[in-house]
Short mmCIF file of C-alpha atoms in Angstrom, two decimals:
data_model
loop_
_atom_site.label_atom_id
_atom_site.label_comp_id
_atom_site.label_asym_id
_atom_site.label_seq_id
_atom_site.Cartn_x
_atom_site.Cartn_y
_atom_site.Cartn_z
CA MET X 55 17.65 -24.81 35.31
CA ASP X 56 16.88 -21.92 37.62
CA GLU X 57 13.73 -20.30 36.27
CA HIS X 58 14.46 -17.05 38.13
CA ASP X 59 17.17 -16.42 35.55
CA LEU X 60 14.61 -16.21 32.76
CA VAL X 61 12.96 -13.08 34.13
CA ALA X 62 14.89 -10.53 32.05
CA ALA X 63 14.64 -12.51 28.83
CA TYR X 64 10.91 -12.84 29.46
CA ALA X 65 10.56 -9.08 29.92
CA LEU X 66 12.47 -8.54 26.67
CA ASP X 67 10.43 -11.08 24.64
CA ALA X 68 13.63 -13.08 24.15
CA LEU X 69 12.36 -16.54 25.10
CA SER X 70 11.28 -19.40 22.89
CA PRO X 71 7.62 -20.46 23.24
CA GLU X 72 8.66 -23.42 25.40
CA GLU X 73 10.82 -21.29 27.70
CA ARG X 74 8.10 -18.71 27.90
CA ALA X 75 5.52 -21.29 29.01
CA GLN X 76 7.97 -22.69 31.51
CA PHE X 77 8.65 -19.27 33.01
CA GLU X 78 4.96 -18.37 33.23
CA GLN X 79 4.34 -21.57 35.14
CA HIS X 80 7.16 -20.64 37.52
CA LEU X 81 5.92 -17.05 37.82
CA ALA X 82 2.56 -18.15 39.17
CA ALA X 83 4.22 -19.81 42.15
CA CYS X 84 7.31 -17.66 42.73
CA GLN X 85 7.48 -15.15 45.58
CA SER X 86 10.15 -12.88 44.12
CA CYS X 87 9.82 -12.98 40.33
CA PRO X 88 6.57 -10.99 40.01
CA GLU X 89 8.14 -7.95 41.67
CA GLU X 90 11.33 -8.16 39.66
CA LEU X 91 9.42 -8.69 36.43
CA ALA X 92 7.27 -5.64 37.14
CA GLN X 93 10.43 -3.54 37.62
CA LEU X 94 12.10 -4.88 34.49
CA ARG X 95 8.99 -4.37 32.39
CA GLU X 96 9.00 -0.72 33.39
CA VAL X 97 12.52 -0.35 32.06
CA VAL X 98 11.72 -2.28 28.91
CA GLY X 99 8.77 0.06 28.42
CA ILE X 100 11.07 3.03 27.87
CA LEU X 101 13.49 1.33 25.44
CA PRO X 102 11.48 2.42 22.36
CA LEU X 103 12.31 6.02 23.18
CA ALA X 104 15.95 5.41 22.26
CA VAL X 105 15.11 4.63 18.64
CA ASP X 106 15.71 7.45 16.14
CA PRO X 107 12.31 8.96 15.41
CA ILE X 108 10.85 8.28 11.96
CA GLU X 109 7.51 9.66 10.86
CA PRO X 110 5.10 7.04 9.47
CA PRO X 111 3.24 7.70 6.19
CA ALA X 112 0.25 10.00 6.63
CA ALA X 113 -2.04 7.39 5.05
CA LEU X 114 -1.48 5.06 7.99
CA LYS X 115 -3.75 7.13 10.20
CA SER X 116 -6.57 6.92 7.67
CA ARG X 117 -6.10 3.17 7.44
CA LEU X 118 -6.30 2.88 11.21
CA ILE X 119 -9.43 4.97 11.50
CA ASP X 120 -11.02 3.12 8.57
CA ASP X 121 -10.14 -0.14 10.28
CA VAL X 122 -11.69 0.66 13.65
CA THR X 123 -14.77 2.33 12.26
CA GLY X 124 -15.23 -0.52 9.80
CA THR X 125 -15.01 -3.05 12.59
CA GLU X 126 -17.50 -1.10 14.60
CA GLY X 127 -19.82 -0.92 11.63
CA ALA X 128 -19.72 -4.66 11.20
CA ARG X 129 -20.41 -5.19 14.87
CA ARG X 130 -23.29 -2.79 14.90
CA LEU X 131 -24.84 -4.43 11.89
CA HIS X 132 -24.69 -7.90 13.34
CA ALA X 133 -24.68 -7.31 17.10
CA ILE X 134 -22.07 -9.88 18.05
CA PRO X 135 -22.83 -11.15 21.58
CA GLY X 136 -20.05 -10.49 24.06
CA GLY X 137 -18.38 -7.86 21.91
CA ARG X 138 -17.69 -4.27 22.84
CA PRO X 139 -20.71 -2.24 23.86
CA ALA X 140 -22.44 -0.54 20.97
CA PRO X 141 -20.66 2.72 20.17
CA ARG X 142 -22.29 6.08 20.60
CA PRO X 143 -24.15 6.93 17.43
CA ARG X 144 -22.19 9.15 15.10
CA PRO X 145 -24.07 11.21 12.57
CA HIS X 146 -22.28 9.91 9.48
CA LEU X 147 -22.59 6.22 10.23
CA PRO X 148 -26.26 5.55 9.52
CA LEU X 149 -25.90 7.15 6.10
CA THR X 150 -22.82 5.08 5.41
CA GLU X 151 -24.64 1.92 6.33
CA ILE X 152 -27.61 2.74 4.18
CA LEU X 153 -25.27 3.44 1.29
CA ILE X 154 -23.42 0.22 1.89
CA GLY X 155 -26.63 -1.75 1.58
CA ALA X 156 -27.60 0.16 -1.51
CA VAL X 157 -24.37 -0.24 -3.43
CA ALA X 158 -23.92 -3.85 -2.52
CA ALA X 159 -27.45 -4.73 -3.46
CA ALA X 160 -27.09 -2.80 -6.70
CA ALA X 161 -24.12 -4.87 -7.69
CA ILE X 162 -25.93 -8.04 -6.80
CA LEU X 163 -28.93 -7.03 -8.83
CA ALA X 164 -26.77 -6.08 -11.77
CA LEU X 165 -24.98 -9.40 -11.81
CA ALA X 166 -27.93 -11.54 -10.72
CA LEU X 167 -25.83 -13.25 -8.07
CA TRP X 168 -28.63 -13.36 -5.64
CA ASN X 169 -32.25 -12.38 -5.68
CA ILE X 170 -32.19 -9.91 -2.87
CA SER X 171 -35.42 -8.23 -2.11
CA LEU X 172 -34.96 -4.55 -1.57
CA GLN X 173 -37.52 -4.77 1.16
CA GLN X 174 -35.19 -6.95 3.18
CA SER X 175 -32.74 -4.11 3.33
CA VAL X 176 -35.14 -1.44 4.34
CA ASN X 177 -37.91 -1.27 6.86
CA SER X 178 -40.15 1.48 5.63
CA THR X 179 -41.53 2.84 2.41
CA ARG X 180 -39.58 6.03 2.91
CA SER X 181 -36.24 4.33 3.29
CA ALA X 182 -37.14 2.04 0.39
CA LEU X 183 -37.48 5.08 -1.85
CA ALA X 184 -34.16 6.44 -0.65
CA PHE X 185 -32.68 3.02 -1.23
CA GLN X 186 -33.94 2.98 -4.81
CA ARG X 187 -32.29 6.30 -5.48
CA GLN X 188 -29.02 5.05 -4.02
CA VAL X 189 -29.19 1.89 -6.11
CA ALA X 190 -29.54 4.03 -9.20
CA THR X 191 -26.61 6.19 -8.11
CA ALA X 192 -24.42 3.17 -7.43
CA LEU X 193 -25.24 1.61 -10.78
CA ALA X 194 -24.50 4.87 -12.54
CA HIS X 195 -21.09 5.04 -10.94
CA GLY X 196 -20.33 1.36 -11.48
CA ALA X 197 -18.81 -1.32 -9.27
CA THR X 198 -16.72 -4.42 -9.74
CA VAL X 199 -17.65 -7.75 -8.20
CA SER X 200 -15.23 -10.49 -7.21
CA PRO X 201 -17.04 -13.78 -6.55
CA LEU X 202 -15.67 -15.79 -3.65
CA ALA X 203 -16.37 -19.48 -4.04
CA GLY X 204 -17.28 -21.77 -1.18
CA VAL X 205 -14.76 -24.43 -0.26
CA SER X 206 -15.90 -28.02 -0.52
CA THR X 207 -16.68 -28.33 3.19
CA SER X 208 -18.76 -25.17 3.46
CA GLY X 209 -21.89 -26.39 1.66
CA ALA X 210 -23.78 -23.72 -0.23
CA ALA X 211 -21.64 -20.84 1.02
CA ALA X 212 -21.02 -18.09 -1.50
CA ALA X 213 -19.91 -14.50 -1.29
CA ALA X 214 -18.92 -11.54 -3.40
CA LEU X 215 -16.64 -8.64 -2.75
CA ILE X 216 -18.09 -5.43 -4.13
CA GLN X 217 -15.87 -2.47 -4.94
CA PRO X 218 -17.73 0.67 -5.99
CA ARG X 219 -15.69 2.73 -8.41
CA GLY X 220 -13.77 5.56 -6.79
CA ARG X 221 -14.78 4.68 -3.26
CA ARG X 222 -12.48 4.13 -0.31
CA ASN X 223 -14.66 1.36 1.08
CA ALA X 224 -15.97 -1.95 -0.17
CA TYR X 225 -18.72 -4.40 0.71
CA LEU X 226 -19.00 -8.10 1.22
CA ILE X 227 -22.19 -9.98 0.41
CA VAL X 228 -22.50 -13.40 2.01
CA ASP X 229 -25.07 -16.12 1.57
CA GLY X 230 -25.57 -19.72 2.61
CA PHE X 231 -22.85 -19.70 5.23
CA PRO X 232 -22.91 -22.69 7.60
CA SER X 233 -24.07 -22.37 11.21
CA ILE X 234 -21.26 -21.85 13.70
CA SER X 235 -21.18 -21.83 17.50
CA ALA X 236 -21.89 -18.66 19.46
CA GLN X 237 -18.23 -18.52 20.47
CA ARG X 238 -17.07 -18.17 16.86
CA VAL X 239 -17.30 -15.46 14.23
CA TYR X 240 -16.65 -15.17 10.55
CA GLU X 241 -13.60 -13.08 9.70
CA LEU X 242 -12.80 -11.52 6.34
CA TRP X 243 -9.19 -11.42 5.15
CA LEU X 244 -7.77 -9.33 2.34
CA ILE X 245 -4.51 -10.69 1.06
CA PRO X 246 -1.95 -8.51 -0.74
CA PRO X 247 0.49 -10.11 -3.20
CA HIS X 248 3.33 -11.82 -1.33
CA ARG X 249 2.17 -10.45 2.01
CA ALA X 250 0.33 -11.76 5.04
CA PRO X 251 -3.49 -11.63 5.13
CA VAL X 252 -4.91 -8.43 6.56
CA PRO X 253 -7.92 -8.79 8.90
CA ALA X 254 -10.79 -6.75 7.45
CA GLY X 255 -13.63 -7.28 9.94
CA VAL X 256 -15.67 -9.88 11.74
CA PHE X 257 -19.35 -10.71 11.39
CA ARG X 258 -22.02 -13.23 12.18
CA TYR X 259 -24.35 -14.74 9.66
CA ALA X 260 -28.01 -15.07 10.61
CA GLY X 261 -28.61 -17.83 8.11
CA THR X 262 -31.89 -16.58 6.68
CA ALA X 263 -30.93 -14.33 3.80
CA PRO X 264 -27.96 -12.74 2.08
CA GLN X 265 -26.20 -10.21 4.29
CA THR X 266 -24.17 -7.13 3.53
CA ILE X 267 -21.04 -6.34 5.53
CA SER X 268 -19.23 -3.04 5.28
CA ILE X 269 -15.48 -3.01 4.77
CA ASN X 270 -13.96 0.34 5.54
CA ARG X 271 -11.02 -0.04 3.23
CA PRO X 272 -10.85 -0.35 -0.53
CA ALA X 273 -10.13 -3.71 -2.13
CA GLN X 274 -7.45 -2.18 -4.37
CA GLY X 275 -3.99 -3.51 -3.71
CA TYR X 276 -5.21 -6.90 -2.56
CA GLN X 277 -4.99 -10.04 -4.63
CA LEU X 278 -7.23 -12.46 -2.77
CA ALA X 279 -10.10 -12.36 -0.29
CA ALA X 280 -11.15 -15.12 2.05
CA VAL X 281 -13.49 -15.70 4.98
CA THR X 282 -12.51 -18.02 7.80
CA ILE X 283 -14.15 -19.12 11.04
CA GLU X 284 -12.30 -17.67 14.03
CA PRO X 285 -12.71 -17.36 17.82
CA GLY X 286 -15.23 -14.66 18.77
CA PRO X 287 -16.05 -12.04 19.49
CA ARG X 288 -13.06 -10.23 18.04
CA GLY X 289 -11.56 -12.69 15.61
CA THR X 290 -7.81 -13.05 15.25
CA HIS X 291 -4.91 -11.23 13.62
CA VAL X 292 -3.80 -14.15 11.51
CA PRO X 293 -6.11 -16.78 9.99
CA THR X 294 -6.32 -19.88 12.17
CA GLY X 295 -9.68 -21.46 11.36
CA PRO X 296 -11.18 -23.23 8.36
CA LYS X 297 -11.81 -21.30 5.16
CA VAL X 298 -15.43 -20.83 4.13
CA VAL X 299 -15.01 -18.93 0.88
CA VAL X 300 -12.02 -17.72 -1.05
CA GLY X 301 -11.49 -15.96 -4.36
CA ARG X 302 -9.31 -13.69 -6.45
CA ILE X 303 -10.06 -9.99 -6.40
CA THR X 304 -10.66 -8.66 -9.88
CA LEU X 305 -10.79 -4.88 -10.17
CA MET V 83 -3.78 30.55 25.19
CA GLY V 84 -3.92 26.87 24.29
CA GLN V 85 -6.14 24.23 25.77
CA PRO V 86 -4.54 22.07 28.49
CA GLU V 87 -3.32 18.83 26.97
CA VAL V 88 -5.60 15.86 27.51
CA SER V 89 -3.82 13.19 29.57
CA ASP V 90 -3.05 9.80 28.09
CA GLU V 91 -5.28 8.22 30.72
CA ASP V 92 -8.20 10.40 29.61
CA LEU V 93 -7.57 9.41 26.01
CA ILE V 94 -7.67 5.73 26.95
CA ALA V 95 -10.94 6.38 28.78
CA GLY V 96 -12.28 8.02 25.61
CA ILE V 97 -11.13 5.11 23.47
CA ARG V 98 -12.86 2.77 25.92
CA ASP V 99 -16.04 4.75 25.20
CA ASN V 100 -15.54 4.26 21.45
CA ASP V 101 -14.49 7.85 20.85
CA VAL V 102 -12.61 7.71 17.55
CA ARG V 103 -11.30 11.25 18.11
CA ALA V 104 -9.55 10.07 21.30
CA LEU V 105 -7.88 7.31 19.29
CA GLU V 106 -6.76 9.85 16.69
CA VAL V 107 -5.13 12.04 19.35
CA PHE V 108 -3.51 9.02 21.00
CA TYR V 109 -2.23 7.90 17.60
CA ASP V 110 -0.85 11.35 16.80
CA ARG V 111 0.94 11.39 20.13
CA TYR V 112 2.67 8.01 19.77
CA ARG V 113 2.75 7.20 16.07
CA VAL V 114 6.43 8.14 15.77
CA PRO V 115 7.91 5.98 18.58
CA ALA V 116 5.61 3.10 17.59
CA TYR V 117 6.54 3.25 13.91
CA SER V 118 10.22 3.86 14.57
CA LEU V 119 10.41 0.81 16.84
CA CYS V 120 8.66 -1.38 14.27
CA LEU V 121 10.89 -0.16 11.48
CA ARG V 122 13.97 -0.84 13.60
CA LEU V 123 12.81 -4.37 14.33
CA LEU V 124 11.34 -5.30 10.98
CA GLY V 125 13.39 -3.23 8.55
CA ASN V 126 10.46 -3.03 6.18
CA ALA V 127 8.06 -0.10 5.93
CA GLY V 128 5.06 -2.21 4.87
CA ASP V 129 5.41 -4.62 7.76
CA ALA V 130 6.05 -1.75 10.17
CA GLU V 131 2.87 -0.01 9.05
CA ASP V 132 0.88 -3.23 9.45
CA VAL V 133 2.16 -3.77 12.98
CA VAL V 134 1.51 -0.17 14.05
CA GLN V 135 -2.01 -0.38 12.68
CA GLU V 136 -2.62 -3.71 14.42
CA ALA V 137 -1.27 -2.37 17.70
CA PHE V 138 -3.53 0.69 17.70
CA VAL V 139 -6.49 -1.48 16.70
CA ASN V 140 -5.57 -3.66 19.66
CA VAL V 141 -5.62 -0.57 21.90
CA TRP V 142 -9.04 0.31 20.49
CA ARG V 143 -10.41 -3.13 21.19
CA ALA V 144 -8.68 -3.78 24.52
CA ALA V 145 -8.85 -0.32 26.12
CA GLY V 146 -11.31 -1.75 28.63
CA SER V 147 -8.64 -4.09 29.97
CA TYR V 148 -6.00 -1.37 30.40
CA ARG V 149 -5.01 -0.96 34.06
CA MET V 150 -3.70 2.44 34.96
CA GLU V 151 -1.91 1.22 38.08
CA ARG V 152 0.04 -1.35 36.04
CA SER V 153 1.68 0.84 33.40
CA THR V 154 1.37 4.16 31.65
CA PRO V 155 -0.65 4.18 28.41
CA ARG V 156 2.56 4.87 26.48
CA SER V 157 4.33 1.83 27.95
CA TRP V 158 1.26 -0.27 27.39
CA LEU V 159 0.99 0.72 23.75
CA LEU V 160 4.69 0.29 23.04
CA SER V 161 4.66 -3.13 24.71
CA VAL V 162 1.88 -4.18 22.38
CA VAL V 163 3.84 -2.79 19.43
CA HIS V 164 7.00 -4.66 20.44
CA HIS V 165 5.15 -7.93 21.04
CA ARG V 166 3.47 -7.80 17.66
CA ALA V 167 6.62 -6.80 15.82
CA ILE V 168 8.52 -9.68 17.42
CA ASP V 169 5.73 -12.03 16.45
CA LYS V 170 5.91 -10.90 12.83
CA LEU V 171 9.69 -11.07 12.81
CA ARG V 172 9.76 -14.64 14.09
CA ALA V 173 6.90 -15.66 11.80
CA ARG V 174 9.20 -14.74 8.90
CA GLN V 175 11.62 -17.31 10.22
CA SER V 176 8.80 -19.89 10.11
CA ARG V 177 8.81 -20.12 13.86
CA PRO V 178 6.10 -17.86 15.20
CA ILE V 179 6.32 -17.52 18.92
CA GLY V 180 2.71 -16.56 19.48
CA VAL V 181 3.65 -13.78 21.86
CA GLU V 182 0.65 -12.18 23.48
CA LEU V 183 0.57 -9.56 26.15
CA ASP V 184 -0.69 -11.09 29.33
CA ASP V 185 -2.17 -8.38 31.51
CA THR V 186 -3.57 -10.95 33.89
CA LEU V 187 -0.15 -11.79 35.34
CA PRO V 188 -0.09 -11.15 39.10
CA LEU V 189 2.46 -8.33 39.05
CA PRO V 190 2.88 -5.44 41.49
CA ASP V 191 1.72 -1.99 40.41
CA THR V 192 4.03 0.59 38.90
CA THR V 193 5.55 2.77 41.59
CA ASP V 194 4.95 6.51 41.71
CA VAL V 195 8.73 7.05 41.67
CA TRP V 196 9.09 5.26 38.36
CA ARG V 197 6.02 6.98 36.94
CA GLU V 198 7.68 10.31 37.72
CA VAL V 199 10.94 9.16 36.14
CA GLU V 200 9.20 7.93 33.01
CA SER V 201 7.24 11.13 32.55
CA LYS V 202 10.48 13.12 32.19
CA LEU V 203 12.38 10.78 29.92
CA THR V 204 13.46 11.78 26.45
CA GLY V 205 15.05 9.75 23.70
CA GLU V 206 18.41 11.33 24.39
CA THR V 207 18.19 10.47 28.10
CA VAL V 208 17.52 6.82 27.30
CA ARG V 209 20.29 6.71 24.68
CA THR V 210 22.72 8.21 27.19
CA ALA V 211 21.75 5.61 29.78
CA LEU V 212 22.21 2.84 27.23
CA ARG V 213 25.65 4.15 26.29
CA SER V 214 26.65 4.00 29.94
CA LEU V 215 26.18 0.22 30.03
CA PRO V 216 29.18 -2.09 29.60
CA ASP V 217 29.55 -3.01 25.91
CA GLU V 218 28.59 -6.67 26.30
CA GLN V 219 25.43 -5.79 28.23
CA ARG V 220 24.42 -3.11 25.76
CA GLU V 221 25.01 -5.44 22.83
CA THR V 222 22.96 -8.19 24.47
CA LEU V 223 20.10 -5.77 25.06
CA GLU V 224 20.36 -4.52 21.48
CA LEU V 225 20.16 -8.03 20.04
CA ALA V 226 17.24 -9.01 22.25
CA TYR V 227 15.03 -5.96 22.25
CA TYR V 228 15.86 -4.05 19.07
CA GLN V 229 16.64 -7.00 16.84
CA GLY V 230 14.30 -9.62 18.25
CA TYR V 231 16.72 -12.50 18.87
CA THR V 232 16.02 -15.08 21.55
CA GLN V 233 18.45 -15.66 24.38
CA THR V 234 19.59 -18.92 22.78
CA GLN V 235 20.28 -17.24 19.45
CA ILE V 236 22.19 -14.48 21.23
CA ALA V 237 24.33 -17.03 23.08
CA GLU V 238 25.22 -18.63 19.74
CA MET V 239 25.94 -15.30 18.06
CA MET V 240 28.09 -13.99 20.91
CA GLN V 241 29.61 -17.42 21.51
CA VAL V 242 29.01 -17.31 25.24
CA PRO V 243 27.13 -19.71 27.55
CA LEU V 244 23.37 -19.21 27.80
CA GLY V 245 23.72 -18.40 31.49
CA THR V 246 25.98 -15.47 30.60
CA VAL V 247 23.35 -14.04 28.26
CA LYS V 248 20.67 -14.35 30.94
CA GLY V 249 22.92 -12.60 33.43
CA ARG V 250 23.81 -9.80 31.03
CA MET V 251 20.17 -9.12 30.22
CA ARG V 252 19.22 -8.95 33.85
CA LEU V 253 22.17 -6.79 34.85
CA ALA V 254 21.64 -4.47 31.90
CA LEU V 255 17.99 -3.81 32.75
CA HIS V 256 18.66 -3.24 36.44
CA LYS V 257 21.58 -0.92 35.68
CA LEU V 258 19.52 0.98 33.17
CA ARG V 259 16.80 1.49 35.72
CA SER V 260 19.23 2.74 38.36
CA SER V 261 20.91 4.99 35.84
CA LEU V 262 17.65 6.56 34.67
CA GLU V 263 16.40 7.04 38.20
CA GLY V 264 19.73 8.67 39.08
CA MET V 265 19.54 11.03 36.11
CA GLN V 266 16.04 12.16 37.01
CA SER V 267 16.46 12.60 40.78
CA PRO V 268 17.13 16.14 41.93
CA ILE V 269 20.33 16.52 43.97
CA GLY V 270 19.71 15.68 47.58
CA ALA V 271 16.42 13.96 46.98
CA GLU V 272 16.40 10.62 48.69
#
């Protein structure tokens, strides 16, 4: 077969995985295909304009912004090596993070899942007092907790998904997760009924105490939650690695 | 008097610097073509929303790898959208293709001529150019790009040899390019 002939199908994403690999091997050595592929890709790039315009739901933008800010929050909390540089501080984020710790810890205290010391979540007397107030607020407003059980190969791993009532975000508490290599991260998945898992953020686990991870989307509408081990620093878009914990979301 | 519009390249630079506002503006600018393409390919609003969200998250995470000389931000985004939609479509058929954009391929840069052409294109211009293609070429392009079939599947559906499908795809894209360049060139410009 003449691999040159695959150039248009490659530009159009119309090759099988095997053909695609074959063409990419050819492309690396070919004198003419790179230039033709570049030209064809330009044309392919304008094909979406021919589709009749349809406005997406307004809520999609909020989901997107929640997604990227949630990811950033998780990265800032756990400082994943090799990830994006730390974002510029935004005024609302520190408060959000403090609140996240407060609500999550409140739920844990209420259900006695773990004996988290409040002092592990704060680093000064002043913030400890603020934390206490937020715990009280969170308890007053209520939250539901969905335990996620460790799979048999993940040792003492346990987690809980915390959904404060009436909030657009949720929290994940993790404890006892196994050590993983520096090239891997933990990734949370929220799974709607009959739909593919939705990536909900990546994090590392320091292995010394329970940790709180912010999830900038509500748990409503999802049936299951799971954490898997995925390639770092950004995780993946579909689960590929072993499950660590999994459980049904009860709201 | 309104503010001058921020260029797509400046928005990508903002996104690279973790400016969520830049992402919002970029999203507002291209949400409609991105969503429309996904809906056309996937035929399901939920899946289309998921793919659009994933594609913009990809832009957020990979803005640092965007190369201005390689493609416009719009083409880059819509390529990501198409790749991901195709991946989801084929995953439904239990045969995920694992398509990923490979920006490391050693390809020549986008020419200034094409950049100029692209900047003036409208949906109607592209539709007109598509209509000008011979039927069999247009249908092949439709099945491949807008419906996500592989060249082998198209050969079976159209009951023609695989080599014919390859040829039609290639001819169609080259003709489309010539046609669009012709439409955009002022008379006498050579």
